PDB file of C-alpha atoms in Angstrom:
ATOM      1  CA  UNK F1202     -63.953  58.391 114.923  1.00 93.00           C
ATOM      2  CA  UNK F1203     -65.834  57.441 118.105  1.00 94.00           C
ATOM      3  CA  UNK F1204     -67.582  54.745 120.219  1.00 96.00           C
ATOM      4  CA  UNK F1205     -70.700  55.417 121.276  1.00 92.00           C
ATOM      5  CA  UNK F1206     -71.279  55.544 124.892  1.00 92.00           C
ATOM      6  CA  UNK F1207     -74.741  54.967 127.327  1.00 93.00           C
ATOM      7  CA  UNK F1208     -77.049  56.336 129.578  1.00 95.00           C
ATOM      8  CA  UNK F1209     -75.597  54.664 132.434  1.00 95.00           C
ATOM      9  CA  UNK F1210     -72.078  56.568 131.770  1.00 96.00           C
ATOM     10  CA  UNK F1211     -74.434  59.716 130.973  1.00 95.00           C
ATOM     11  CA  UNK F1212     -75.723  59.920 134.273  1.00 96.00           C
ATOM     12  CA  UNK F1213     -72.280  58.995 136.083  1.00 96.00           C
ATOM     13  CA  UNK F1214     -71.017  61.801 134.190  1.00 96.00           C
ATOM     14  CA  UNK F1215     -73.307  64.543 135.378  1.00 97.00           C
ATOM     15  CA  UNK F1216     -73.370  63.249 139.106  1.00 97.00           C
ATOM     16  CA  UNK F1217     -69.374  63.335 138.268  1.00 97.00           C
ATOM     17  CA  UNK F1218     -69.100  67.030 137.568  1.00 97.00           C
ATOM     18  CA  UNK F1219     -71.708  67.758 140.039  1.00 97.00           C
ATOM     19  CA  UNK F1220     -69.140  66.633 142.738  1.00 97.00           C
ATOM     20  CA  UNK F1221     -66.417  68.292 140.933  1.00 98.00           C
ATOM     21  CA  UNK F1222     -68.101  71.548 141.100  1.00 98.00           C
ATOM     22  CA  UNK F1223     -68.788  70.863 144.719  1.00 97.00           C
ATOM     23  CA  UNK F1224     -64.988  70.248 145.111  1.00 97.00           C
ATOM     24  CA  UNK F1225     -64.059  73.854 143.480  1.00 97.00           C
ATOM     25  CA  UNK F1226     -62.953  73.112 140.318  1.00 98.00           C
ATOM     26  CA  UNK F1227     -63.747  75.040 137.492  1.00 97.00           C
ATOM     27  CA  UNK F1228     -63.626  73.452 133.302  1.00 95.00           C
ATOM     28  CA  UNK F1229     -65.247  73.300 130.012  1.00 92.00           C
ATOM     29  CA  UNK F1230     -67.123  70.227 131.135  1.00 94.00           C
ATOM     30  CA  UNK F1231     -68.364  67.644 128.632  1.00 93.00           C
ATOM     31  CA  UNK F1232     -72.062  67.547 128.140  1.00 91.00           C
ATOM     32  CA  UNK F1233     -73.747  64.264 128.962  1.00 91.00           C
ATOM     33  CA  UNK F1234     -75.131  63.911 125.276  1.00 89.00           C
ATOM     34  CA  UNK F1235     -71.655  64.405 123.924  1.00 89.00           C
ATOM     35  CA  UNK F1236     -69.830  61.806 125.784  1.00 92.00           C
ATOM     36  CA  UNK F1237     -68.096  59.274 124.104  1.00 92.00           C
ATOM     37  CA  UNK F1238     -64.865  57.288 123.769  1.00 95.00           C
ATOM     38  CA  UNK F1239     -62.753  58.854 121.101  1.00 91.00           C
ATOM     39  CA  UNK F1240     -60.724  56.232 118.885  1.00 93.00           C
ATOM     40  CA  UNK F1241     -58.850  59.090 116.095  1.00 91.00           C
ATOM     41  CA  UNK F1242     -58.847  62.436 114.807  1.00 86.00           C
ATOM     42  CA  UNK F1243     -59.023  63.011 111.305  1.00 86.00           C
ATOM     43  CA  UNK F1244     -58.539  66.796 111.215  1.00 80.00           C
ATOM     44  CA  UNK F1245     -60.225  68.530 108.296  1.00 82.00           C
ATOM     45  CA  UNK F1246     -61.634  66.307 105.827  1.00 84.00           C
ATOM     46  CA  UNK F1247     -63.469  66.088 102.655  1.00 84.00           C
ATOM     47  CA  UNK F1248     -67.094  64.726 102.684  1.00 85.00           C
ATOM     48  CA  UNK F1249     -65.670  62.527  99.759  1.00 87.00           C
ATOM     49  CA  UNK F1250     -62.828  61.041 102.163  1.00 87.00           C
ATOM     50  CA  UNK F1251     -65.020  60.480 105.097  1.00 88.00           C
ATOM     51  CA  UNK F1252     -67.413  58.355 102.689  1.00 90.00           C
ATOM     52  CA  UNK F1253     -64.870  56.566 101.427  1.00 91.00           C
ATOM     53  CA  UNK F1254     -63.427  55.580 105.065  1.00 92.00           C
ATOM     54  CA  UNK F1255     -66.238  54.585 106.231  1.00 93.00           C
ATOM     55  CA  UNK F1256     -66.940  51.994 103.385  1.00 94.00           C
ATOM     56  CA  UNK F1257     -63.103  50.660 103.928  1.00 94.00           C
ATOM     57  CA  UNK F1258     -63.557  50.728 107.702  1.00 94.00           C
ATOM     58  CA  UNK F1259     -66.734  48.774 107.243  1.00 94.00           C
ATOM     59  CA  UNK F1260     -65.239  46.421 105.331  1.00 93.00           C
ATOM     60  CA  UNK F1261     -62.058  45.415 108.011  1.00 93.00           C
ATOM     61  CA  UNK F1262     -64.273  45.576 110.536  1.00 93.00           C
ATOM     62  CA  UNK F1263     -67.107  43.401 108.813  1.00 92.00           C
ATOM     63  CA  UNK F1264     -67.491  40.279 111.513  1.00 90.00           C
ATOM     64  CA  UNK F1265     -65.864  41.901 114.429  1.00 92.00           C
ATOM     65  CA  UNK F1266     -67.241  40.407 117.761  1.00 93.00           C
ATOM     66  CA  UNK F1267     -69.318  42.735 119.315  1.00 94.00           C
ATOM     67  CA  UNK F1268     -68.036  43.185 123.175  1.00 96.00           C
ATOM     68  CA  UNK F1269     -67.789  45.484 126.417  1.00 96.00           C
ATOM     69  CA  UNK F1270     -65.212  47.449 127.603  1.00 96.00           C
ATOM     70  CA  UNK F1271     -65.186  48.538 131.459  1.00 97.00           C
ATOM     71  CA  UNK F1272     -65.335  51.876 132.998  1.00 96.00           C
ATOM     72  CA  UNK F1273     -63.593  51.989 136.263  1.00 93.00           C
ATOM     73  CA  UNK F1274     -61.258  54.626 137.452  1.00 95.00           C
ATOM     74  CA  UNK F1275     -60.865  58.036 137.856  1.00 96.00           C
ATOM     75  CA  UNK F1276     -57.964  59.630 136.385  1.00 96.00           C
ATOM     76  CA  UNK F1277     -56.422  63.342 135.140  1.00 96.00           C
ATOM     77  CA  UNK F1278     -53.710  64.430 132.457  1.00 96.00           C
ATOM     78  CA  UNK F1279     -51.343  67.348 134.021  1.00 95.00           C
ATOM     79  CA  UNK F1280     -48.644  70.020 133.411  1.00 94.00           C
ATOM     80  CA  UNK F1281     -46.430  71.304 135.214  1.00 93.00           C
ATOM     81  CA  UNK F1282     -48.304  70.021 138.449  1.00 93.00           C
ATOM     82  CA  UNK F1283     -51.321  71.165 137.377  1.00 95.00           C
ATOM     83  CA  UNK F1284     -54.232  68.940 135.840  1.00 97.00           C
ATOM     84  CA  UNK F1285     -55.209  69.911 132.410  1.00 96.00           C
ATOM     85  CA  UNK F1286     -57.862  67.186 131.449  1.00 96.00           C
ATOM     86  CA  UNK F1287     -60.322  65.273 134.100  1.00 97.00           C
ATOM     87  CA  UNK F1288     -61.184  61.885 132.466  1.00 97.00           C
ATOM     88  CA  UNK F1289     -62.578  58.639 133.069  1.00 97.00           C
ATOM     89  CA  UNK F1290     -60.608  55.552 133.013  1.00 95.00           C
ATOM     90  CA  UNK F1291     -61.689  51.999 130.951  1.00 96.00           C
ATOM     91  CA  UNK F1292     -59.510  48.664 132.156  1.00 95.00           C
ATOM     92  CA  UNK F1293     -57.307  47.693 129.850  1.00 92.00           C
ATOM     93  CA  UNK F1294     -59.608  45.895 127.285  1.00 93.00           C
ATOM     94  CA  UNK F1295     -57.379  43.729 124.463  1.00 94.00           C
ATOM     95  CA  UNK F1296     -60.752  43.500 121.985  1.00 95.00           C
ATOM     96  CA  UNK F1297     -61.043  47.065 121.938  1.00 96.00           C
ATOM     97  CA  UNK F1298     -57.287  47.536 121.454  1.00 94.00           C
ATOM     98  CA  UNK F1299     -57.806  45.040 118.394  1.00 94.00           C
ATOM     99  CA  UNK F1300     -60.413  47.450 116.938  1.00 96.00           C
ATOM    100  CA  UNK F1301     -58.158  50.634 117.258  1.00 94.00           C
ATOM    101  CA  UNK F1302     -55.457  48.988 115.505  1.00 93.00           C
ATOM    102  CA  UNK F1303     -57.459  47.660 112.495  1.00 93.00           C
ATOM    103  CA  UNK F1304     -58.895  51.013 112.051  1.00 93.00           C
ATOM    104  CA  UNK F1305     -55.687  52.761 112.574  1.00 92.00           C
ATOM    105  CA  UNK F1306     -54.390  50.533 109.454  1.00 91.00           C
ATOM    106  CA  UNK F1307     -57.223  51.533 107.277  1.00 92.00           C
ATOM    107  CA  UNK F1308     -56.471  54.957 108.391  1.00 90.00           C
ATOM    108  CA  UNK F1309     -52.858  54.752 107.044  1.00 87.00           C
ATOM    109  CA  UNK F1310     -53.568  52.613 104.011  1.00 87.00           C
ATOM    110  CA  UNK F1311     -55.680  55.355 103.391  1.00 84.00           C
ATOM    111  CA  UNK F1312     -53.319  58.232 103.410  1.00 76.00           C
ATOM    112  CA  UNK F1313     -54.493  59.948 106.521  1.00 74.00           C
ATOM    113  CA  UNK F1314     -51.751  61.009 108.845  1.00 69.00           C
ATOM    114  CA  UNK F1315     -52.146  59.544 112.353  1.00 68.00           C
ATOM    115  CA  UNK F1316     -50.218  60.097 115.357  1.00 67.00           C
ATOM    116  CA  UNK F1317     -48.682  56.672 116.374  1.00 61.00           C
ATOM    117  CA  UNK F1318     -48.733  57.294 120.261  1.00 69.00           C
ATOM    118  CA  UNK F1319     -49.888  54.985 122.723  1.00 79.00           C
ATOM    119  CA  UNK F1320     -53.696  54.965 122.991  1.00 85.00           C
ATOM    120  CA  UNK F1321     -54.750  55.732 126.094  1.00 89.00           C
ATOM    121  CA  UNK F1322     -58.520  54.751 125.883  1.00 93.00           C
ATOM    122  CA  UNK F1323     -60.704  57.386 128.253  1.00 94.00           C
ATOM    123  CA  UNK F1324     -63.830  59.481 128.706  1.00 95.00           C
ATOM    124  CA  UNK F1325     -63.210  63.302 128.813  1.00 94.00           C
ATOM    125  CA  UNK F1326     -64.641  64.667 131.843  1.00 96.00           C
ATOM    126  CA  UNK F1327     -63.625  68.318 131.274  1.00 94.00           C
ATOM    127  CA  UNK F1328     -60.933  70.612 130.400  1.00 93.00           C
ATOM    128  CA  UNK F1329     -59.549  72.076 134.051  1.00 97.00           C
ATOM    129  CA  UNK F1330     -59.480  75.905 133.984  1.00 95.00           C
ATOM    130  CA  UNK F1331     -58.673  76.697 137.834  1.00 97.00           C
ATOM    131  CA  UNK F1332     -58.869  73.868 140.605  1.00 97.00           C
ATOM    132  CA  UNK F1333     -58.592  73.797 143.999  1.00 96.00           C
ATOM    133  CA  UNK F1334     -55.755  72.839 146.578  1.00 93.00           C
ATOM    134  CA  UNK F1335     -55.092  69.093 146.939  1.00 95.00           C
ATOM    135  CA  UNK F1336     -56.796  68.320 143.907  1.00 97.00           C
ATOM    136  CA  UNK F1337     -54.777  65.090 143.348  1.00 96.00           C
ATOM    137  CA  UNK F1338     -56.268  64.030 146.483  1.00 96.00           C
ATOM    138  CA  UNK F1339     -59.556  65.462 145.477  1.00 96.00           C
ATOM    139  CA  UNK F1340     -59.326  63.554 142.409  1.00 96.00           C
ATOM    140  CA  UNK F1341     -58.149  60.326 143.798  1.00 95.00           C
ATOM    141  CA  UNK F1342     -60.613  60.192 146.779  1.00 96.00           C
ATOM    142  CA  UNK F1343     -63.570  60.063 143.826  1.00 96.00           C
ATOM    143  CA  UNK F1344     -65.275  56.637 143.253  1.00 95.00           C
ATOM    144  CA  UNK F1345     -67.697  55.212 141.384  1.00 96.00           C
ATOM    145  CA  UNK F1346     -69.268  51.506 140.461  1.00 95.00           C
ATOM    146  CA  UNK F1347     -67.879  50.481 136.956  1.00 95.00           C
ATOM    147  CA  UNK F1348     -70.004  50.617 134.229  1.00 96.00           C
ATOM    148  CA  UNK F1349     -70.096  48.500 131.025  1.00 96.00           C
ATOM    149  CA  UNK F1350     -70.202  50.020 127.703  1.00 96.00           C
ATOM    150  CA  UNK F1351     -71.256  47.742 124.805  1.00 96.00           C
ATOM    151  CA  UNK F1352     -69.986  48.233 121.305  1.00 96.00           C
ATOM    152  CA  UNK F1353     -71.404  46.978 118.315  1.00 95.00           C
ATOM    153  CA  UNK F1354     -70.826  50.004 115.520  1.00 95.00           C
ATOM    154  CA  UNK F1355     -68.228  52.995 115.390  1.00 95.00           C
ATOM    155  CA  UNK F1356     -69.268  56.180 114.782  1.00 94.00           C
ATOM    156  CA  UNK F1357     -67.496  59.205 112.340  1.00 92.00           C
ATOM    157  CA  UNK F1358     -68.638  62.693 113.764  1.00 90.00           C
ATOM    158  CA  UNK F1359     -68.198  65.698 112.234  1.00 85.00           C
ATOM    159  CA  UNK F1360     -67.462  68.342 115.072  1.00 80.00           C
ATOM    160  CA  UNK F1361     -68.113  72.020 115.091  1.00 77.00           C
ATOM    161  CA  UNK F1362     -66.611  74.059 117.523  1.00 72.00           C
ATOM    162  CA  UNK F1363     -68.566  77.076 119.221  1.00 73.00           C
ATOM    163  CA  UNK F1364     -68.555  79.177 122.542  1.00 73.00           C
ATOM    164  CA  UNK F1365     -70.816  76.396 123.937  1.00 70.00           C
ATOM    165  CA  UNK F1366     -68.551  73.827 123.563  1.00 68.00           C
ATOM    166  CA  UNK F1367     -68.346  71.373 120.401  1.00 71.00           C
ATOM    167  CA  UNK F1368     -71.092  70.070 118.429  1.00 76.00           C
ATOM    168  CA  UNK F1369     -71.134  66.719 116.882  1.00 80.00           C
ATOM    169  CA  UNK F1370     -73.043  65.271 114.404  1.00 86.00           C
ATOM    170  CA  UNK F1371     -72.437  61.352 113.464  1.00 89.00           C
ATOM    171  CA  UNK F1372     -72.005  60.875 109.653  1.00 93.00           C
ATOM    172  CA  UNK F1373     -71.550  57.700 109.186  1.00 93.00           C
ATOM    173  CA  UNK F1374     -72.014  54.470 111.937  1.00 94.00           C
ATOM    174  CA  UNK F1375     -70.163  51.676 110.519  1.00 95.00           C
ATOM    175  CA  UNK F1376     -71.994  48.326 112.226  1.00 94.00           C
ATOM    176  CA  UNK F1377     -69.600  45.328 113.022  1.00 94.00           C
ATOM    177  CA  UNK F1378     -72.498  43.277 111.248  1.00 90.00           C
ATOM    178  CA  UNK F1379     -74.569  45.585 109.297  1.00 78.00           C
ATOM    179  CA  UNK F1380     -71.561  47.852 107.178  1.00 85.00           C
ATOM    180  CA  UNK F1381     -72.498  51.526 106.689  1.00 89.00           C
ATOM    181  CA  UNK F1382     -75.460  53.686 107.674  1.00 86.00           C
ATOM    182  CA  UNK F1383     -75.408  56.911 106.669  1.00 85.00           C
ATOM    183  CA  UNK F1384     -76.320  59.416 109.317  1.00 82.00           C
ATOM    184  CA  UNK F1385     -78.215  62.491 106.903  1.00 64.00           C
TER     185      UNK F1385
END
C-alpha cells in the first residue's frame, strides 16, 4: 500500500541521483516513475484478499480530509557505519500519521500480519552498493526546496521483482471520496 507521489518530487529525484552519482556513490536507484511513499507491505497475497482490503480500506477511509504532507530533508539508513538506504525525508505530518494508523487497523482486523514498528514516513532514493569517503558529509551537505505532495486516494500495487529493478502495477486506488477503482 502506497501514496502516490508527483512530478515535482519526480524531477527532484532524478536531479537527486544525478548529484549522487557525481558524488561517487554507486545503488539500485529508484526510477522516477516508481517513486512513491510506501505506507505497508502485505507480502504475498491472494487477488481475493487484496479485493477485499481495498473495499474495507475504502470504507474507514470514506470522508478522510484530503491534505499535503512536506518533503524536506535529506536523510540515509546505515550499518555498521555504512549507509544502506538513501531516502528522502517528509516533516512530521499528524494527518498522514492518522491515515497509517486507520489502515494499519483494517490491516489487523483483517488478519494480515503487520510489523508494529515506528513508521518512519520517506521516499527511497536508492539502495547504496559502494559510496565514497565522507559520505555523511556528502549526504548532509545536499539540499533541496521542499516540495508538497497532495493526497487524495491510496494506492495497492502489486510488485514484481526483476534484474531492472521492481515493477509495480496499482490494483486498486481507494479515493478518500470516491471508494474503490479498480486498476485492470
Amino acid at each position: 500500500m502506497a501514496i502516490e507521489t508527483n512530478e515535482k518530487l519526480e524531477r527532484l529525484l532524478t536531479d537527486l541521483i544525478e548529484r549522487f552519482q557525481r558524488m561517487g556513490f554507486k545503488a539500485n536507484w529508484t526510477k522516477a516513475k516508481n517513486v512513491h511513499l510506501t505506507l505497508f507491505f502485505l507480502g504475498d497475497q491472494k487477488m481475493e484478499k487484496l479485493a477485499q482490503l481495498a473495499y474495507k480500506v475504502g470504507e474507514r477511509v470514506s470522508g478522510f480530509p484530503t491534505f499535503h504532507f512536506n518533503i524536506h530533508k535529506m536523510g540515509f539508513f546505515e550499518n555498521n557505519s555504512q549507509p544502506k538506504v538513501l531516502w528522502l525525508g517528509i516533516e512530521e505530518d499528524h494527518t498522514l500519521i492518522g491515515l497509517y494508523e486507520e489502515i494499519k487497523k483494517v490491516l489487523k482486523f483483517s488478519e494480515l500480519e503487520v510489523k508494529d514498528t515506528n513508521f518512519l514516513p520517506h521516499i527511497t532514493v536508492g539502495r547504496v552498493k559502494s559510496f565514497p569517503n565522507h559520505w555523511k558529509e556528502l549526504i548532509n551537505s545536499v539540499t533541496f526546496d521542499q516540495i508538497q505532495v497532495y493526497v487524495n486516494s491510496i494506492g495497492i500495487y502489486s510488485s514484481e521483482l526483476t534484474r531492472r529493478g521492481p515493477i509495480y502495477k496499482k490494483l486498486y486506488t481507494v479515493d478518500f471520496e470516491g471508494g474503490v477503482i479498480i486498476n485492470g
